[in-house]
Backbone as CSV, one residue per row, in Angstrom:
resi,resn,N_x,N_y,N_z,CA_x,CA_y,CA_z,C_x,C_y,C_z
1,MET,106.114,128.789,99.166,107.709,127.768,100.346,107.355,126.599,99.783
2,SER,108.167,125.810,99.157,107.933,124.359,98.688,107.218,123.600,100.068
3,ILE,107.571,122.764,98.964,106.957,121.422,100.464,107.361,120.155,99.686
4,ARG,107.688,119.470,100.716,108.329,117.553,100.438,106.491,116.540,100.286
5,ILE,106.839,116.223,99.210,105.578,115.659,98.937,105.684,114.312,98.343
6,ALA,104.910,113.661,99.475,105.406,111.881,98.951,103.979,110.976,98.672
7,ILE,104.483,110.149,97.427,103.617,108.900,96.546,103.939,107.362,96.775
8,ASP,101.998,107.401,96.722,103.445,106.039,96.918,102.848,105.878,95.006
9,ALA,103.277,104.117,93.906,102.791,104.592,92.717,102.092,104.003,92.249
10,ASP,101.764,102.839,92.607,100.715,101.741,91.980,99.246,101.821,92.136
11,GLN,98.951,102.269,91.344,97.081,102.975,91.723,96.687,104.800,92.492
12,VAL,98.010,105.038,92.989,98.171,106.921,92.495,98.860,107.104,91.446
13,LEU,99.991,107.140,90.975,100.564,107.070,89.888,100.670,106.409,88.725
14,PHE,100.217,105.832,88.845,100.452,104.064,87.484,99.442,102.987,87.921
15,ASP,98.325,102.524,87.229,97.375,102.376,86.221,98.106,100.882,86.375
16,PHE,98.426,100.148,88.161,99.152,99.119,87.912,97.860,98.040,87.815
17,ASP,97.583,97.735,88.369,95.598,97.663,88.058,95.473,96.858,86.765
18,GLY,95.050,97.642,85.931,94.948,97.576,84.482,96.192,96.704,83.967
19,ALA,97.243,96.806,84.312,98.268,96.305,83.862,98.165,94.980,83.913
20,TRP,98.089,94.939,85.226,98.236,93.351,86.323,97.463,92.835,85.305
21,ARG,96.086,93.251,85.066,94.815,92.582,85.230,94.476,92.208,83.541
22,THR,95.040,92.989,81.905,95.645,92.789,80.671,96.586,91.776,80.514
23,THR,97.760,92.009,81.013,98.801,90.917,81.229,97.848,88.953,81.511
24,ALA,97.239,89.118,82.834,96.206,88.118,83.857,95.655,87.476,82.545
25,GLU,94.955,88.108,81.684,94.055,88.301,81.024,94.646,87.145,79.031
26,THR,95.749,87.817,79.124,96.348,87.557,77.704,97.516,85.764,78.515
27,VAL,97.075,86.016,79.275,98.565,84.682,79.581,97.126,83.679,80.086
28,LEU,95.803,84.190,80.417,94.657,82.679,80.473,93.907,83.383,79.163
29,ASN,94.117,83.746,78.653,93.952,83.594,77.648,91.111,83.857,77.414
30,ARG,91.342,84.940,78.887,89.848,83.921,79.567,89.848,85.905,79.416
31,GLU,88.613,86.278,79.770,87.757,87.963,80.074,88.641,87.677,81.614
32,LEU,88.757,88.723,82.208,88.727,88.475,84.035,87.634,89.135,84.578
33,PRO,87.086,89.178,84.942,85.740,90.015,85.531,86.161,90.512,86.882
34,LYS,86.323,91.432,87.594,86.270,92.034,88.834,85.773,91.141,89.761
35,ARG,85.418,90.915,90.608,84.478,89.890,91.417,84.120,90.466,92.511
36,ASN,85.745,91.143,93.233,85.090,92.284,94.887,85.876,92.808,94.502
37,ASN,86.285,93.529,95.975,86.920,94.778,95.955,88.279,94.288,96.670
38,ASN,89.078,93.258,97.271,89.711,92.999,98.237,90.880,93.304,96.828
39,TYR,92.208,94.026,98.246,93.132,94.016,97.517,93.674,93.350,96.930
40,HIS,93.911,91.154,97.600,94.503,90.691,96.922,94.165,90.187,95.264
41,LEU,94.927,90.295,94.687,95.053,90.075,93.264,93.929,88.631,93.009
42,MET,94.718,88.199,93.317,94.272,86.020,93.426,92.754,86.589,94.084
43,ALA,91.966,87.058,94.887,91.466,86.982,95.452,90.106,87.554,94.100
44,ARG,90.863,88.890,94.436,89.362,90.491,93.081,89.572,89.449,91.956
45,TYR,90.060,88.653,91.631,90.061,88.403,90.476,89.775,87.171,90.060
46,GLY,89.356,85.900,91.443,89.296,84.611,91.547,89.695,83.563,90.954
47,LEU,91.945,83.518,91.636,91.879,83.175,90.516,92.518,81.592,90.973
48,SER,93.408,80.367,90.722,93.737,79.606,91.876,95.325,80.389,91.441
49,MET,95.743,79.143,92.628,96.949,79.828,92.959,98.165,79.424,91.480
50,ALA,97.820,78.047,91.037,99.022,77.631,89.546,98.098,79.434,88.436
51,GLU,97.366,79.492,88.855,97.270,80.796,87.553,97.882,82.294,88.097
52,TYR,97.824,82.909,89.476,97.946,83.798,89.902,99.694,83.634,89.659
53,HIS,100.457,82.771,89.845,102.108,82.524,89.982,101.634,82.832,88.280
54,LYS,101.169,81.591,87.249,101.601,81.858,86.080,101.693,83.700,85.794
55,CYS,101.055,84.445,85.993,100.608,85.550,85.712,101.595,86.614,86.080
56,TRP,101.863,86.035,87.615,102.645,87.564,87.587,103.972,86.668,86.929
57,ALA,104.761,85.696,86.861,105.643,85.245,85.876,105.857,86.234,84.637
58,MET,104.450,86.042,83.347,104.727,86.581,82.787,104.920,88.022,82.786
59,PHE,104.215,88.875,84.101,104.239,90.485,83.681,105.601,90.501,84.066
60,HIS,105.962,89.998,85.047,107.553,90.013,85.272,108.848,90.084,83.683
61,ALA,107.938,88.797,82.400,109.341,88.613,81.902,108.715,90.011,80.586
62,LEU,107.604,90.804,80.855,107.577,91.645,79.674,107.651,92.765,80.786
63,GLU,107.954,92.945,81.733,108.837,94.223,82.761,108.056,94.837,82.447
64,MET,106.497,94.029,82.660,105.377,95.605,82.909,105.321,96.629,84.167
65,TRP,106.326,96.625,84.987,106.990,97.748,85.273,106.898,99.105,84.590
66,ARG,107.718,98.631,83.694,107.915,99.234,82.792,107.242,100.225,82.018
67,HIS,105.689,99.317,81.557,104.675,99.372,80.884,103.373,100.364,80.901
68,CYS,103.307,100.112,82.686,102.215,100.165,83.389,101.546,101.844,82.863
69,PRO,100.063,102.040,82.682,99.943,103.243,81.977,99.576,104.603,83.140
70,VAL,99.962,105.130,83.194,100.049,106.518,83.497,98.270,106.475,84.116
71,ILE,97.636,107.589,85.759,97.455,107.307,85.216,96.963,108.927,85.489
72,PRO,96.066,110.099,83.666,97.142,111.496,83.452,96.110,111.582,84.275
73,ASP,95.234,111.962,85.692,95.151,113.186,86.760,96.482,113.418,87.947
74,ALA,97.170,112.321,87.566,97.884,112.471,88.527,99.702,112.658,87.904
75,LEU,99.693,112.146,87.021,101.242,112.871,86.348,100.867,114.365,86.003
76,ASP,99.823,114.641,85.647,99.507,115.959,85.996,99.813,116.879,87.751
77,ALA,99.332,116.166,88.060,99.678,117.237,89.759,101.097,116.655,89.130
78,VAL,100.995,115.542,89.800,102.779,115.565,90.146,103.857,116.830,89.059
79,HIS,103.588,116.832,87.793,104.000,118.146,86.738,104.180,119.040,87.764
80,GLY,103.131,119.210,87.974,102.107,120.863,88.602,102.770,120.847,90.339
81,TRP,102.986,119.889,90.874,103.577,120.202,92.247,105.447,120.412,91.604
82,LEU,105.822,119.376,91.202,107.183,119.935,91.022,107.434,121.400,90.399
83,ASP,106.276,121.951,89.124,106.674,122.982,88.247,106.642,123.950,89.690
84,MET,105.913,124.115,90.488,105.984,125.219,92.306,106.844,125.116,92.732
85,GLY,108.136,123.959,92.014,108.859,123.887,93.610,109.296,122.554,94.284
86,ASN,108.275,122.140,93.974,108.160,120.981,95.598,108.868,119.935,95.124
87,GLU,109.449,119.541,96.646,110.070,118.226,95.758,109.315,117.166,96.009
88,VAL,109.218,116.054,95.441,108.155,115.055,95.031,109.107,114.054,94.848
89,PHE,108.459,112.690,95.423,109.239,111.421,96.391,108.369,109.966,96.379
90,VAL,108.650,109.752,95.473,107.640,108.381,95.194,107.802,107.094,95.692
91,ILE,107.551,106.349,96.455,107.630,105.389,97.923,106.606,104.559,96.841
92,SER,107.786,103.114,97.265,107.277,101.971,96.733,107.261,100.655,97.101
93,ALA,107.138,99.906,97.436,107.126,98.433,97.826,107.489,97.623,96.050
94,VAL,108.568,98.039,96.332,109.395,96.766,94.603,110.730,96.992,94.651
95,ASP,111.169,95.278,94.691,112.050,95.162,94.494,113.109,95.490,93.613
96,THR,114.303,95.529,93.076,115.278,95.869,92.261,114.663,95.935,90.818
97,PRO,115.143,94.819,90.640,114.516,94.674,89.028,113.498,95.919,88.906
98,ALA,112.116,95.609,89.465,111.785,96.435,88.853,111.451,98.143,89.382
99,ARG,112.307,98.111,90.479,112.274,99.681,90.955,113.545,100.149,88.958
100,LYS,114.106,99.656,88.309,114.983,99.454,87.812,113.688,100.383,86.503
101,LEU,112.560,98.951,86.545,111.776,99.419,85.222,111.122,100.721,84.986
102,ARG,110.393,100.935,87.022,109.679,102.020,87.485,110.392,103.109,87.047
103,GLN,111.634,102.939,87.194,112.151,104.297,87.291,112.347,104.970,85.897
104,GLN,112.942,103.795,84.810,113.035,104.538,83.314,111.431,104.270,83.199
105,ALA,110.228,103.998,83.704,108.478,104.423,83.649,108.925,106.392,84.196
106,MET,109.176,106.376,84.838,109.693,107.407,85.680,110.411,108.819,84.405
107,ASP,111.248,108.132,83.843,111.951,109.338,83.513,110.873,109.610,81.749
108,ASN,110.489,108.029,81.374,109.638,107.940,79.705,108.784,109.310,79.944
109,LEU,107.471,109.485,81.293,107.402,109.937,81.498,107.832,112.030,81.758
110,GLY,108.884,112.021,81.382,109.099,113.831,82.951,109.985,114.213,83.614
111,LEU,109.687,112.896,84.240,109.938,113.077,85.785,110.629,112.270,86.442
112,ARG,112.103,112.732,86.049,113.246,112.733,86.178,113.550,113.350,87.684
113,ARG,112.188,114.662,87.826,112.992,115.690,89.168,112.278,114.701,90.181
114,ALA,111.326,113.685,89.895,111.373,113.242,90.972,111.780,112.186,91.639
115,CYS,111.589,111.734,93.181,112.379,110.499,93.716,111.843,109.664,93.974
116,LEU,112.776,107.922,92.584,111.948,107.259,92.999,112.346,106.875,94.296
117,MET,112.122,105.406,94.827,112.764,105.475,96.790,112.169,103.934,96.533
118,ALA,112.886,103.035,96.219,112.105,101.452,96.803,111.941,100.791,98.251
119,VAL,111.121,99.908,98.671,111.468,100.169,100.143,111.121,98.625,100.307
120,GLY,111.474,97.058,98.541,111.227,96.010,98.761,110.291,95.946,98.905
121,SER,109.742,94.209,98.025,108.714,94.251,98.283,108.283,93.640,99.291
122,LYS,107.155,94.340,99.193,105.685,94.089,101.344,106.413,94.869,102.442
123,GLY,107.543,95.644,101.893,107.659,95.987,102.549,107.519,97.318,103.345
124,SER,107.730,97.882,104.068,107.876,98.709,105.207,108.314,100.400,104.368
125,LYS,106.964,101.487,104.484,107.672,102.480,104.247,107.531,103.747,105.170
126,TYR,107.883,102.945,106.689,108.133,103.790,107.495,108.687,104.576,107.880
127,HIS,110.155,104.163,107.926,111.040,104.381,107.962,111.936,105.359,106.886
128,ALA,111.790,105.498,105.492,111.787,106.194,104.676,110.838,107.709,104.776
129,LEU,109.401,107.418,105.975,108.721,108.352,105.576,109.453,109.385,107.052
130,LYS,109.624,109.093,107.350,110.066,109.561,108.549,111.440,110.242,108.497
131,ARG,111.774,109.623,107.891,113.514,110.343,106.890,113.401,111.579,106.424
132,LEU,112.194,111.329,105.876,111.894,112.392,104.601,111.601,113.086,104.954
133,LYS,110.340,113.121,105.750,109.093,114.350,106.800,108.000,115.041,105.493
134,PRO,107.830,114.119,104.914,105.970,114.550,104.075,105.949,115.683,104.587
135,GLY,105.283,117.151,103.735,103.655,117.400,103.679,102.422,116.748,104.042
136,PHE,103.360,115.992,102.950,101.394,115.029,102.724,101.994,114.174,102.141
137,PHE,100.981,112.827,102.094,101.505,111.183,101.035,100.490,110.692,100.561
138,ALA,100.309,110.324,99.803,99.115,109.301,99.612,99.722,107.558,99.308
139,ASP,98.361,106.994,99.905,98.905,105.938,98.944,97.432,105.081,99.116
140,ASP,97.598,103.889,98.899,96.260,103.232,98.045,96.157,102.018,99.333
141,LEU,96.691,101.416,99.835,97.379,100.782,101.112,97.072,101.825,101.979
142,TRP,95.627,100.795,103.202,95.418,101.122,104.900,97.301,100.889,105.519
143,LYS,97.373,100.133,105.514,99.316,100.299,106.120,99.706,101.302,106.415
144,HIS,100.640,101.220,104.726,101.807,101.966,104.700,100.739,103.678,105.278
145,CYS,99.724,103.853,105.000,99.172,105.091,105.734,99.443,105.054,107.556
146,GLN,99.041,104.219,107.831,99.019,104.261,109.778,100.500,104.187,109.512
147,GLU,101.426,103.598,108.415,102.869,103.872,109.010,103.769,105.471,108.284
148,ALA,102.800,106.476,107.636,103.236,107.719,107.635,101.983,108.729,108.566
149,ILE,100.592,108.078,109.202,100.308,108.536,110.626,101.987,108.722,112.269
150,ASP,102.400,107.448,111.746,102.779,106.847,112.753,104.483,107.896,112.742
151,ALA,104.960,107.807,111.364,106.212,108.855,110.708,105.441,110.231,111.480
152,GLY,104.759,110.697,111.843,104.011,112.002,111.873,104.209,112.488,110.577
153,VAL,103.853,111.981,109.929,103.705,113.210,108.517,101.819,113.651,108.288
154,PRO,101.720,114.969,108.716,100.601,115.667,108.261,98.939,115.431,108.092
155,HIS,99.547,115.178,106.338,98.052,115.640,105.861,98.541,113.668,105.130
156,VAL,97.591,113.142,105.517,97.612,111.904,104.739,96.007,111.430,103.949
157,VAL,96.542,110.924,102.526,94.905,110.539,102.098,95.025,108.985,101.882
158,ARG,94.094,108.328,100.803,94.644,106.805,100.441,93.573,107.130,99.154
159,VAL,94.746,107.030,98.709,93.883,106.579,97.244,92.670,105.186,97.574
160,SER,91.642,104.880,96.159,90.620,104.243,96.864,90.718,103.287,96.061
161,GLY,91.595,103.186,94.738,92.303,101.904,93.826,92.248,101.718,93.518
162,GLY,90.629,101.456,94.054,89.369,100.049,92.751,89.519,98.607,93.561
163,HIS,90.014,98.723,95.211,90.090,98.255,96.394,89.690,98.197,97.298
164,ASN,89.958,97.885,98.411,89.642,97.523,99.817,91.021,98.287,100.885
165,GLY,91.931,98.734,99.891,93.143,98.579,101.329,93.980,97.445,101.469
166,GLY,93.098,96.811,101.730,94.240,95.839,102.239,94.251,95.608,103.648
167,GLY,93.081,95.834,104.531,93.323,96.269,105.660,91.906,97.228,106.292
168,ASP,92.157,97.368,107.467,91.549,98.249,107.996,91.646,100.243,107.444
169,PRO,90.558,100.362,107.709,90.341,101.911,107.364,91.243,102.742,109.327
170,VAL,91.728,103.914,108.561,92.377,104.776,109.683,92.347,105.921,109.453
171,PRO,91.653,106.264,111.358,91.120,107.004,112.038,91.438,108.483,111.264
172,GLY,90.993,109.634,111.260,91.451,110.635,110.348,92.074,111.154,108.479
173,VAL,92.429,109.440,108.125,92.985,109.566,106.736,91.472,109.569,105.467
174,ARG,91.579,110.699,105.306,90.494,110.732,103.967,90.899,109.464,102.574
175,VAL,89.797,109.249,102.401,89.851,107.872,101.012,89.363,109.287,99.608
176,VAL,90.120,109.585,98.632,89.998,110.424,97.269,90.569,109.253,96.252
177,ASP,89.948,109.730,94.902,89.712,109.260,94.576,90.921,108.906,93.371
178,GLY,91.746,110.086,93.844,93.382,110.340,93.056,94.003,111.121,94.062
179,ILE,95.407,110.950,92.877,95.964,113.157,94.121,95.808,113.852,93.372
180,GLY,94.981,114.362,92.059,94.857,115.301,91.703,93.018,116.111,91.705
181,VAL,92.400,115.590,93.047,91.361,115.660,93.356,91.078,116.616,94.421
182,ALA,90.444,117.394,94.285,90.237,118.761,95.550,90.996,118.270,97.473
183,PRO,90.698,117.449,96.967,91.212,117.632,99.191,92.367,117.588,98.964
184,CYS,93.324,116.908,97.535,94.713,117.147,97.914,95.610,118.470,97.333
185,LYS,94.624,118.415,96.342,94.877,120.395,95.252,95.071,120.908,96.520
186,GLY,93.558,121.165,97.615,93.309,121.893,99.629,95.044,122.087,99.885
187,VAL,95.089,120.926,100.715,96.471,120.455,101.004,98.038,121.380,100.001
188,LEU,97.865,120.731,99.326,99.120,120.918,98.642,99.014,122.627,97.636
189,ARG,98.707,123.974,98.022,98.466,124.808,97.857,99.169,125.824,97.838
């Protein structure tokens, strides 16, 4: 029996943080040690507002949404789910230009059978999750985990993503290192 699976893109399937940090280090011509586990990049790397915007401008100019490295275990998990006949949806809070680049990245990884859904920058995933009714959802942000719970998703996990999740923990939502780990595999057998 196949199930419907939904996951986030950044820090769940793709190493957005690594790509953004590398871009920022090139732009600023210095190493950026991680100062804390804050979700917000400016605080995490101790950047001024001007530096932060300069780094984002270069990230977009270099079309880095297409070039974020994939997390190998996550890619293996998604391919495994697809090979078992499951439906996989990648729900990402990106705008249209980033969505096109992210689709190209997924296509290059052989993920044409996975459906990419963009909800807009800072967008809610609630309506997409309510409509899809997945059996499993994974995201690195607490707010999206809460939206999944509110939408009735029975199995929700927060992927640690190397940060604090940007909010308060959601009761009943486990934190895992990635979607290829045992708690996720157990739910999706």
